[in-house]
Amino acid sequence: MRSQQEIHSIWRRSDRLVLPSLDKNESVDVCVIGGGITGLTVAYELLAEGRSVALIERNGIPEGESLLTTAHLSTALDEPYSSLRRAHGREGARLVAESHEFAIGEIERIVREEQIDCDFTRVPGYLFLAPEDDKETLAKELEACHDAGLTGVSYHGSSPSPLFPIGPCLRFPAQARFHAGRYLTGLARAVQSRGGRLYSYTEALDIENGPAPRVSTNRGFQVVCENLVIATNTPLGASSLHGKMSPHRSYVVGLPLPPERLDESLFWDTSSPSHYVRTVAEETGDQILLVGGEDHRTGTSPHEDPFRELIRWARERLGVDGNASYRWSGQILVPHDGLALIGRIPGGESNTYVVTGHSGSGLTYGTLAARIIADLLKNR
């Protein structure tokens, strides 16, 4: 049995890279701040376009909120398509769907081309009803999904899964899952092989904007660049973006799963906040059920212990019980209009870019952001 101190994100059990801290001044085309999926993918994409890149991360690499997810790769977001269509119109909802389909495909391409051993697998995903909702909720969402171009989404009167033998649901085909830690480690190695300069335990203390941004770090060295990308989940310093989103805490527990209940599909429900579920195999071959949810606004106190509530939910809804082998929480930023904030930083220099407001879809948003920023840098 693991000790209390060993209860942490399951993705952090991968081998991590041994990387230096910044020990000299650097001058590059692009400086990236943040060593999660966004920063690493931005570096990867820009190196492919011939840019010189230095990436700094205040902790180890890989790091950040990317390792505090359940590693769903899905076209379904925290915000339902019925809500996205209402807020952004039919064309806006269609672009959202296409963008996240693109992001999943990009991860698949990188896994294949870089031969990253991270258990990437295409799987179906199921949206199932919360006890307080009725079938009309699914009917509205199905219609909105089809209107957004997700025509493969289908209604099922009962889940075909041995893990979720409960009630009606929507089936989303061609979703995906992977081992987040192994993927990011492989991506970091790919960045290095392309000539990217990665520096761990290097914190950005001050940013001097201008035609040649200058990033001062905790050890007294600087990175001077032509373009700056801030990929730190929360934007550094004072920014108007802070007022466009709210911080939330999200929780995950890992429970032992009997072999006969194994299903590699993804699952999430219509609750608010939602629950999201998948399985993952440990190196021993034992299966772990990851159950996430119980989100609440940061700074507010939940009525019950979130970890205990997730265990209770898994027992009552899935018939899965046991002591948590893993438990962790992460910080997510929820944008008020349901969409991430990606692009040139408002009110700042045109050569400074920011990625934030991922909500619960940071792995696909982070991948998508790399392509958006690469296109902006090329004026595409």
Short mmCIF file of C-alpha atoms in Angstrom, two decimals:
data_model
loop_
_atom_site.label_atom_id
_atom_site.label_comp_id
_atom_site.label_asym_id
_atom_site.label_seq_id
_atom_site.Cartn_x
_atom_site.Cartn_y
_atom_site.Cartn_z
CA MET A 1 0.00 0.00 0.00
CA ARG A 2 1.27 3.49 -0.83
CA SER A 3 2.04 5.86 1.97
CA GLN A 4 0.16 9.13 2.29
CA GLN A 5 3.18 10.95 0.86
CA GLU A 6 3.07 8.85 -2.30
CA ILE A 7 -0.50 9.78 -3.21
CA HIS A 8 -0.07 12.09 -6.16
CA SER A 9 -0.86 12.40 -9.87
CA ILE A 10 -0.45 9.08 -11.64
CA TRP A 11 1.20 10.86 -14.59
CA ARG A 12 4.14 11.97 -12.47
CA ARG A 13 5.39 8.41 -12.08
CA SER A 14 7.08 8.59 -15.49
CA ASP A 15 10.80 9.20 -15.90
CA ARG A 16 11.46 12.91 -16.00
CA LEU A 17 14.17 14.67 -17.91
CA VAL A 18 17.30 15.93 -16.19
CA LEU A 19 17.66 19.44 -17.57
CA PRO A 20 19.89 22.36 -16.60
CA SER A 21 18.82 25.68 -15.16
CA LEU A 22 19.59 28.79 -17.17
CA ASP A 23 23.24 29.61 -16.39
CA LYS A 24 23.99 32.21 -19.06
CA ASN A 25 22.28 34.97 -21.01
CA GLU A 26 20.39 33.72 -24.07
CA SER A 27 19.30 35.42 -27.28
CA VAL A 28 16.69 33.60 -29.38
CA ASP A 29 13.88 34.21 -31.83
CA VAL A 30 11.24 33.03 -29.33
CA CYS A 31 11.24 32.66 -25.55
CA VAL A 32 8.52 30.39 -24.13
CA ILE A 33 7.64 30.59 -20.43
CA GLY A 34 6.01 27.38 -19.17
CA GLY A 35 6.89 23.69 -19.50
CA GLY A 36 3.45 22.09 -19.80
CA ILE A 37 1.77 20.87 -22.97
CA THR A 38 1.21 24.40 -24.27
CA GLY A 39 4.79 25.59 -23.91
CA LEU A 40 6.34 22.38 -25.19
CA THR A 41 4.02 22.17 -28.20
CA VAL A 42 4.60 25.84 -29.05
CA ALA A 43 8.35 25.21 -28.94
CA TYR A 44 7.98 22.07 -31.05
CA GLU A 45 5.92 23.81 -33.74
CA LEU A 46 8.12 26.91 -33.94
CA LEU A 47 11.32 24.87 -34.17
CA ALA A 48 9.77 23.04 -37.12
CA GLU A 49 9.42 26.41 -38.81
CA GLY A 50 13.08 27.27 -38.32
CA ARG A 51 12.83 29.52 -35.26
CA SER A 52 15.35 29.35 -32.43
CA VAL A 53 13.56 28.73 -29.14
CA ALA A 54 14.43 28.82 -25.44
CA LEU A 55 11.86 27.47 -22.96
CA ILE A 56 12.07 28.17 -19.25
CA GLU A 57 10.07 26.44 -16.49
CA ARG A 58 10.21 27.28 -12.79
CA ASN A 59 9.85 23.58 -11.83
CA GLY A 60 10.93 20.39 -13.56
CA ILE A 61 10.04 19.52 -17.16
CA PRO A 62 7.43 18.36 -17.89
CA GLU A 63 5.38 20.13 -15.26
CA GLY A 64 2.26 22.12 -14.56
CA GLU A 65 -1.47 21.57 -14.82
CA SER A 66 -0.91 19.23 -17.79
CA LEU A 67 0.00 16.52 -15.28
CA LEU A 68 -3.00 17.23 -13.06
CA THR A 69 -5.71 16.21 -15.55
CA THR A 70 -7.32 12.84 -16.27
CA ALA A 71 -5.80 13.02 -19.78
CA HIS A 72 -9.04 12.97 -21.75
CA LEU A 73 -8.63 14.11 -25.36
CA SER A 74 -12.11 15.05 -26.40
CA THR A 75 -14.10 17.23 -28.77
CA ALA A 76 -16.65 17.64 -25.97
CA LEU A 77 -15.80 20.54 -23.67
CA ASP A 78 -16.94 21.52 -20.20
CA GLU A 79 -19.31 23.95 -21.89
CA PRO A 80 -22.03 22.02 -23.81
CA TYR A 81 -22.38 22.69 -27.54
CA SER A 82 -25.91 23.91 -26.93
CA SER A 83 -24.44 26.67 -24.73
CA LEU A 84 -21.54 27.36 -27.12
CA ARG A 85 -23.96 27.79 -30.03
CA ARG A 86 -26.09 30.15 -27.98
CA ALA A 87 -23.04 32.25 -27.03
CA HIS A 88 -21.05 32.15 -30.30
CA GLY A 89 -23.52 31.16 -32.98
CA ARG A 90 -23.61 28.12 -35.21
CA GLU A 91 -20.35 29.01 -36.98
CA GLY A 92 -18.58 29.59 -33.68
CA ALA A 93 -19.67 26.21 -32.34
CA ARG A 94 -18.56 24.54 -35.57
CA LEU A 95 -15.10 26.12 -35.28
CA VAL A 96 -14.82 24.89 -31.70
CA ALA A 97 -15.58 21.32 -32.79
CA GLU A 98 -13.17 21.47 -35.75
CA SER A 99 -10.43 22.98 -33.58
CA HIS A 100 -10.49 20.24 -30.97
CA GLU A 101 -10.69 17.53 -33.64
CA PHE A 102 -7.59 19.13 -35.17
CA ALA A 103 -5.81 19.18 -31.79
CA ILE A 104 -6.43 15.48 -31.17
CA GLY A 105 -5.14 14.75 -34.67
CA GLU A 106 -2.03 16.85 -34.01
CA ILE A 107 -1.23 14.90 -30.85
CA GLU A 108 -1.71 11.66 -32.80
CA ARG A 109 0.62 12.93 -35.53
CA ILE A 110 3.33 13.95 -33.06
CA VAL A 111 3.08 10.58 -31.28
CA ARG A 112 3.50 8.78 -34.58
CA GLU A 113 6.28 10.94 -36.06
CA GLU A 114 8.31 11.15 -32.85
CA GLN A 115 7.54 7.53 -31.86
CA ILE A 116 6.43 8.52 -28.36
CA ASP A 117 5.45 5.53 -26.22
CA CYS A 118 2.51 7.01 -24.33
CA ASP A 119 -0.38 4.56 -24.89
CA PHE A 120 -2.18 6.93 -27.26
CA THR A 121 -5.43 5.23 -28.24
CA ARG A 122 -8.53 6.33 -30.14
CA VAL A 123 -11.59 5.46 -28.08
CA PRO A 124 -15.26 6.45 -27.92
CA GLY A 125 -16.49 8.87 -25.29
CA TYR A 126 -19.88 8.77 -23.58
CA LEU A 127 -21.91 11.66 -22.18
CA PHE A 128 -24.40 10.23 -19.70
CA LEU A 129 -27.19 11.77 -17.68
CA ALA A 130 -26.91 13.05 -14.14
CA PRO A 131 -29.75 11.79 -11.90
CA GLU A 132 -31.35 15.23 -11.87
CA ASP A 133 -31.48 15.54 -15.69
CA ASP A 134 -33.87 13.99 -18.22
CA LYS A 135 -33.54 12.68 -21.77
CA GLU A 136 -34.40 16.09 -23.20
CA THR A 137 -30.98 17.29 -22.01
CA LEU A 138 -29.30 14.72 -24.25
CA ALA A 139 -31.68 15.44 -27.14
CA LYS A 140 -30.77 19.14 -27.11
CA GLU A 141 -27.07 18.40 -26.92
CA LEU A 142 -27.26 15.82 -29.73
CA GLU A 143 -28.94 18.35 -32.01
CA ALA A 144 -26.34 21.01 -31.13
CA CYS A 145 -23.46 18.57 -31.76
CA HIS A 146 -24.81 17.67 -35.20
CA ASP A 147 -25.31 21.36 -35.97
CA ALA A 148 -21.64 21.95 -35.03
CA GLY A 149 -20.52 19.28 -37.50
CA LEU A 150 -20.08 16.41 -35.03
CA THR A 151 -22.41 14.22 -37.08
CA GLY A 152 -20.92 10.99 -35.73
CA VAL A 153 -22.35 11.63 -32.26
CA SER A 154 -25.22 9.19 -31.62
CA TYR A 155 -27.87 8.53 -28.98
CA HIS A 156 -27.99 5.21 -27.09
CA GLY A 157 -30.79 4.11 -24.81
CA SER A 158 -28.30 2.44 -22.50
CA SER A 159 -24.54 2.48 -22.20
CA PRO A 160 -22.91 -0.63 -23.73
CA SER A 161 -20.04 -0.38 -21.26
CA PRO A 162 -19.33 -2.94 -18.52
CA LEU A 163 -18.14 0.01 -16.45
CA PHE A 164 -21.24 2.14 -16.98
CA PRO A 165 -24.28 -0.16 -17.39
CA ILE A 166 -26.56 2.79 -16.73
CA GLY A 167 -29.17 4.78 -18.62
CA PRO A 168 -29.20 6.77 -21.86
CA CYS A 169 -26.11 8.49 -23.21
CA LEU A 170 -24.52 10.15 -26.24
CA ARG A 171 -21.62 8.37 -27.93
CA PHE A 172 -18.79 10.53 -29.29
CA PRO A 173 -16.62 8.50 -31.72
CA ALA A 174 -12.87 8.94 -32.32
CA GLN A 175 -11.96 10.57 -29.03
CA ALA A 176 -8.58 9.65 -27.52
CA ARG A 177 -6.62 9.02 -24.35
CA PHE A 178 -2.93 8.78 -23.51
CA HIS A 179 -0.42 8.79 -20.67
CA ALA A 180 0.14 12.51 -20.12
CA GLY A 181 3.51 12.17 -18.40
CA ARG A 182 5.04 9.94 -21.05
CA TYR A 183 3.70 12.11 -23.85
CA LEU A 184 5.12 15.32 -22.43
CA THR A 185 8.47 13.69 -21.70
CA GLY A 186 8.60 12.42 -25.28
CA LEU A 187 7.59 15.84 -26.59
CA ALA A 188 10.32 17.52 -24.54
CA ARG A 189 12.89 15.12 -26.01
CA ALA A 190 11.59 15.96 -29.49
CA VAL A 191 12.02 19.66 -28.74
CA GLN A 192 15.61 18.99 -27.69
CA SER A 193 16.31 16.93 -30.82
CA ARG A 194 15.14 19.87 -32.94
CA GLY A 195 17.58 22.20 -31.22
CA GLY A 196 15.29 23.70 -28.62
CA ARG A 197 16.93 24.94 -25.41
CA LEU A 198 15.05 23.72 -22.34
CA TYR A 199 15.80 25.12 -18.88
CA SER A 200 14.20 23.73 -15.73
CA TYR A 201 13.99 25.38 -12.29
CA THR A 202 14.29 28.73 -14.01
CA GLU A 203 11.66 31.24 -12.93
CA ALA A 204 10.72 34.36 -14.87
CA LEU A 205 10.87 37.20 -12.36
CA ASP A 206 10.45 40.20 -14.63
CA ILE A 207 9.49 40.86 -18.24
CA GLU A 208 10.68 43.97 -20.03
CA ASN A 209 8.46 44.43 -23.08
CA GLY A 210 9.43 46.17 -26.30
CA PRO A 211 10.75 45.31 -29.77
CA ALA A 212 13.12 42.83 -28.10
CA PRO A 213 11.44 41.47 -24.93
CA ARG A 214 13.83 40.71 -22.07
CA VAL A 215 12.99 38.04 -19.46
CA SER A 216 14.94 38.24 -16.20
CA THR A 217 15.19 34.98 -14.22
CA ASN A 218 15.75 33.91 -10.64
CA ARG A 219 19.47 33.26 -11.08
CA GLY A 220 20.25 36.65 -12.55
CA PHE A 221 20.45 35.62 -16.21
CA GLN A 222 18.26 36.93 -19.00
CA VAL A 223 16.64 35.72 -22.20
CA VAL A 224 16.35 38.32 -24.96
CA CYS A 225 14.00 37.43 -27.79
CA GLU A 226 12.07 38.76 -30.76
CA ASN A 227 8.81 37.14 -29.63
CA LEU A 228 7.60 36.03 -26.21
CA VAL A 229 5.01 33.33 -25.42
CA ILE A 230 3.54 33.18 -21.91
CA ALA A 231 2.18 29.65 -21.38
CA THR A 232 1.89 29.57 -17.60
CA ASN A 233 -1.82 28.73 -17.15
CA THR A 234 -2.31 31.97 -15.19
CA PRO A 235 -0.97 35.02 -17.09
CA LEU A 236 2.07 36.59 -15.45
CA GLY A 237 1.68 40.03 -13.92
CA ALA A 238 -1.29 42.38 -14.17
CA SER A 239 -3.49 41.63 -17.15
CA SER A 240 -7.02 42.43 -18.24
CA LEU A 241 -7.37 38.72 -18.98
CA HIS A 242 -7.73 37.98 -15.26
CA GLY A 243 -11.13 39.65 -15.35
CA LYS A 244 -12.32 37.43 -18.22
CA MET A 245 -12.15 34.15 -16.30
CA SER A 246 -12.54 32.68 -12.84
CA PRO A 247 -10.22 30.22 -11.05
CA HIS A 248 -11.60 26.84 -10.01
CA ARG A 249 -10.20 23.81 -8.21
CA SER A 250 -10.77 20.36 -9.68
CA TYR A 251 -10.13 16.98 -8.00
CA VAL A 252 -9.21 13.43 -9.05
CA VAL A 253 -9.09 10.10 -7.22
CA GLY A 254 -7.69 6.82 -8.48
CA LEU A 255 -9.47 3.66 -7.32
CA PRO A 256 -8.69 -0.03 -7.93
CA LEU A 257 -10.82 -1.49 -10.73
CA PRO A 258 -11.79 -5.17 -11.04
CA PRO A 259 -10.57 -6.60 -14.40
CA GLU A 260 -14.10 -7.55 -15.46
CA ARG A 261 -15.15 -3.88 -15.31
CA LEU A 262 -12.39 -2.64 -17.62
CA ASP A 263 -13.40 -0.26 -20.40
CA GLU A 264 -10.95 2.05 -22.15
CA SER A 265 -13.65 4.53 -23.17
CA LEU A 266 -13.98 8.04 -21.78
CA PHE A 267 -17.00 9.10 -19.75
CA TRP A 268 -18.42 12.37 -18.49
CA ASP A 269 -21.84 13.43 -17.23
CA THR A 270 -24.29 16.33 -17.48
CA SER A 271 -23.88 17.38 -13.84
CA SER A 272 -22.71 20.87 -13.00
CA PRO A 273 -19.93 20.55 -12.07
CA SER A 274 -19.45 17.45 -14.17
CA HIS A 275 -17.79 14.14 -13.36
CA TYR A 276 -15.33 12.58 -15.78
CA VAL A 277 -13.99 9.05 -15.75
CA ARG A 278 -11.42 6.84 -17.47
CA THR A 279 -9.13 3.92 -16.66
CA VAL A 280 -5.34 3.64 -16.78
CA ALA A 281 -3.02 0.66 -16.39
CA GLU A 282 -0.20 0.82 -13.88
CA GLU A 283 3.21 -0.64 -14.70
CA THR A 284 2.21 -3.68 -12.64
CA GLY A 285 -0.75 -4.25 -14.97
CA ASP A 286 -3.30 -3.32 -12.31
CA GLN A 287 -6.14 -1.15 -13.56
CA ILE A 288 -6.92 2.16 -11.90
CA LEU A 289 -10.22 4.00 -12.30
CA LEU A 290 -9.68 7.77 -12.45
CA VAL A 291 -12.70 9.78 -11.30
CA GLY A 292 -12.53 13.56 -11.55
CA GLY A 293 -14.84 16.42 -10.67
CA GLU A 294 -16.25 18.19 -7.62
CA ASP A 295 -14.97 21.48 -9.05
CA HIS A 296 -15.56 24.64 -7.08
CA ARG A 297 -14.47 28.22 -7.35
CA THR A 298 -11.07 28.77 -5.76
CA GLY A 299 -11.31 30.50 -2.41
CA THR A 300 -14.70 29.04 -1.58
CA SER A 301 -15.11 26.08 0.75
CA PRO A 302 -16.85 22.97 -0.60
CA HIS A 303 -19.63 21.59 1.60
CA GLU A 304 -17.91 18.20 1.83
CA ASP A 305 -14.40 16.90 1.30
CA PRO A 306 -14.08 16.68 -2.53
CA PHE A 307 -12.00 13.49 -2.50
CA ARG A 308 -14.46 11.76 -0.20
CA GLU A 309 -17.33 12.91 -2.42
CA LEU A 310 -15.67 11.47 -5.54
CA ILE A 311 -15.20 8.12 -3.80
CA ARG A 312 -18.85 8.19 -2.67
CA TRP A 313 -20.00 9.05 -6.22
CA ALA A 314 -17.97 6.17 -7.70
CA ARG A 315 -19.48 3.77 -5.21
CA GLU A 316 -23.07 4.89 -5.73
CA ARG A 317 -23.02 5.42 -9.50
CA LEU A 318 -20.53 2.77 -10.62
CA GLY A 319 -20.46 0.23 -7.82
CA VAL A 320 -16.69 0.74 -7.52
CA ASP A 321 -15.28 1.05 -4.01
CA GLY A 322 -11.94 0.94 -2.25
CA ASN A 323 -9.19 3.13 -0.90
CA ALA A 324 -7.81 5.82 -3.18
CA SER A 325 -4.43 4.83 -4.61
CA TYR A 326 -4.05 8.32 -6.04
CA ARG A 327 -5.58 11.66 -5.35
CA TRP A 328 -4.68 15.11 -6.57
CA SER A 329 -6.18 18.46 -7.46
CA GLY A 330 -5.48 21.05 -10.12
CA GLN A 331 -6.20 24.69 -10.80
CA ILE A 332 -8.28 25.50 -13.86
CA LEU A 333 -9.25 28.89 -15.24
CA VAL A 334 -12.79 29.05 -16.57
CA PRO A 335 -13.37 31.77 -19.22
CA HIS A 336 -16.67 33.59 -18.94
CA ASP A 337 -17.61 32.92 -22.58
CA GLY A 338 -16.64 29.24 -22.53
CA LEU A 339 -13.60 29.53 -24.84
CA ALA A 340 -9.88 29.70 -24.09
CA LEU A 341 -7.95 32.95 -24.55
CA ILE A 342 -5.17 32.50 -27.11
CA GLY A 343 -3.27 35.16 -29.05
CA ARG A 344 -1.52 38.50 -28.67
CA ILE A 345 -1.75 39.82 -25.14
CA PRO A 346 -4.33 42.62 -24.88
CA GLY A 347 -2.92 46.10 -24.33
CA GLY A 348 0.64 44.85 -24.72
CA GLU A 349 3.25 44.49 -27.42
CA SER A 350 2.32 42.78 -30.69
CA ASN A 351 5.21 40.36 -30.19
CA THR A 352 3.95 39.00 -26.85
CA TYR A 353 1.51 36.08 -26.90
CA VAL A 354 -0.48 34.43 -24.14
CA VAL A 355 -2.44 31.20 -23.69
CA THR A 356 -4.86 30.89 -20.77
CA GLY A 357 -8.42 29.98 -19.82
CA HIS A 358 -8.17 26.31 -20.79
CA SER A 359 -10.97 25.32 -18.41
CA GLY A 360 -11.13 21.50 -18.42
CA SER A 361 -9.70 21.04 -21.94
CA GLY A 362 -6.11 22.16 -21.50
CA LEU A 363 -4.50 19.30 -23.40
CA THR A 364 -6.35 20.05 -26.63
CA TYR A 365 -6.36 23.83 -26.15
CA GLY A 366 -2.62 23.76 -25.45
CA THR A 367 -1.99 21.84 -28.66
CA LEU A 368 -4.29 24.08 -30.67
CA ALA A 369 -2.59 27.18 -29.25
CA ALA A 370 0.74 26.13 -30.76
CA ARG A 371 -0.71 26.20 -34.26
CA ILE A 372 -2.52 29.51 -33.67
CA ILE A 373 0.65 31.20 -32.38
CA ALA A 374 2.79 29.76 -35.18
CA ASP A 375 0.28 31.14 -37.69
CA LEU A 376 0.20 34.57 -36.01
CA LEU A 377 3.99 34.77 -36.04
CA LYS A 378 3.92 34.10 -39.78
CA ASN A 379 0.99 36.52 -40.33
CA ARG A 380 -1.04 33.62 -41.67
#
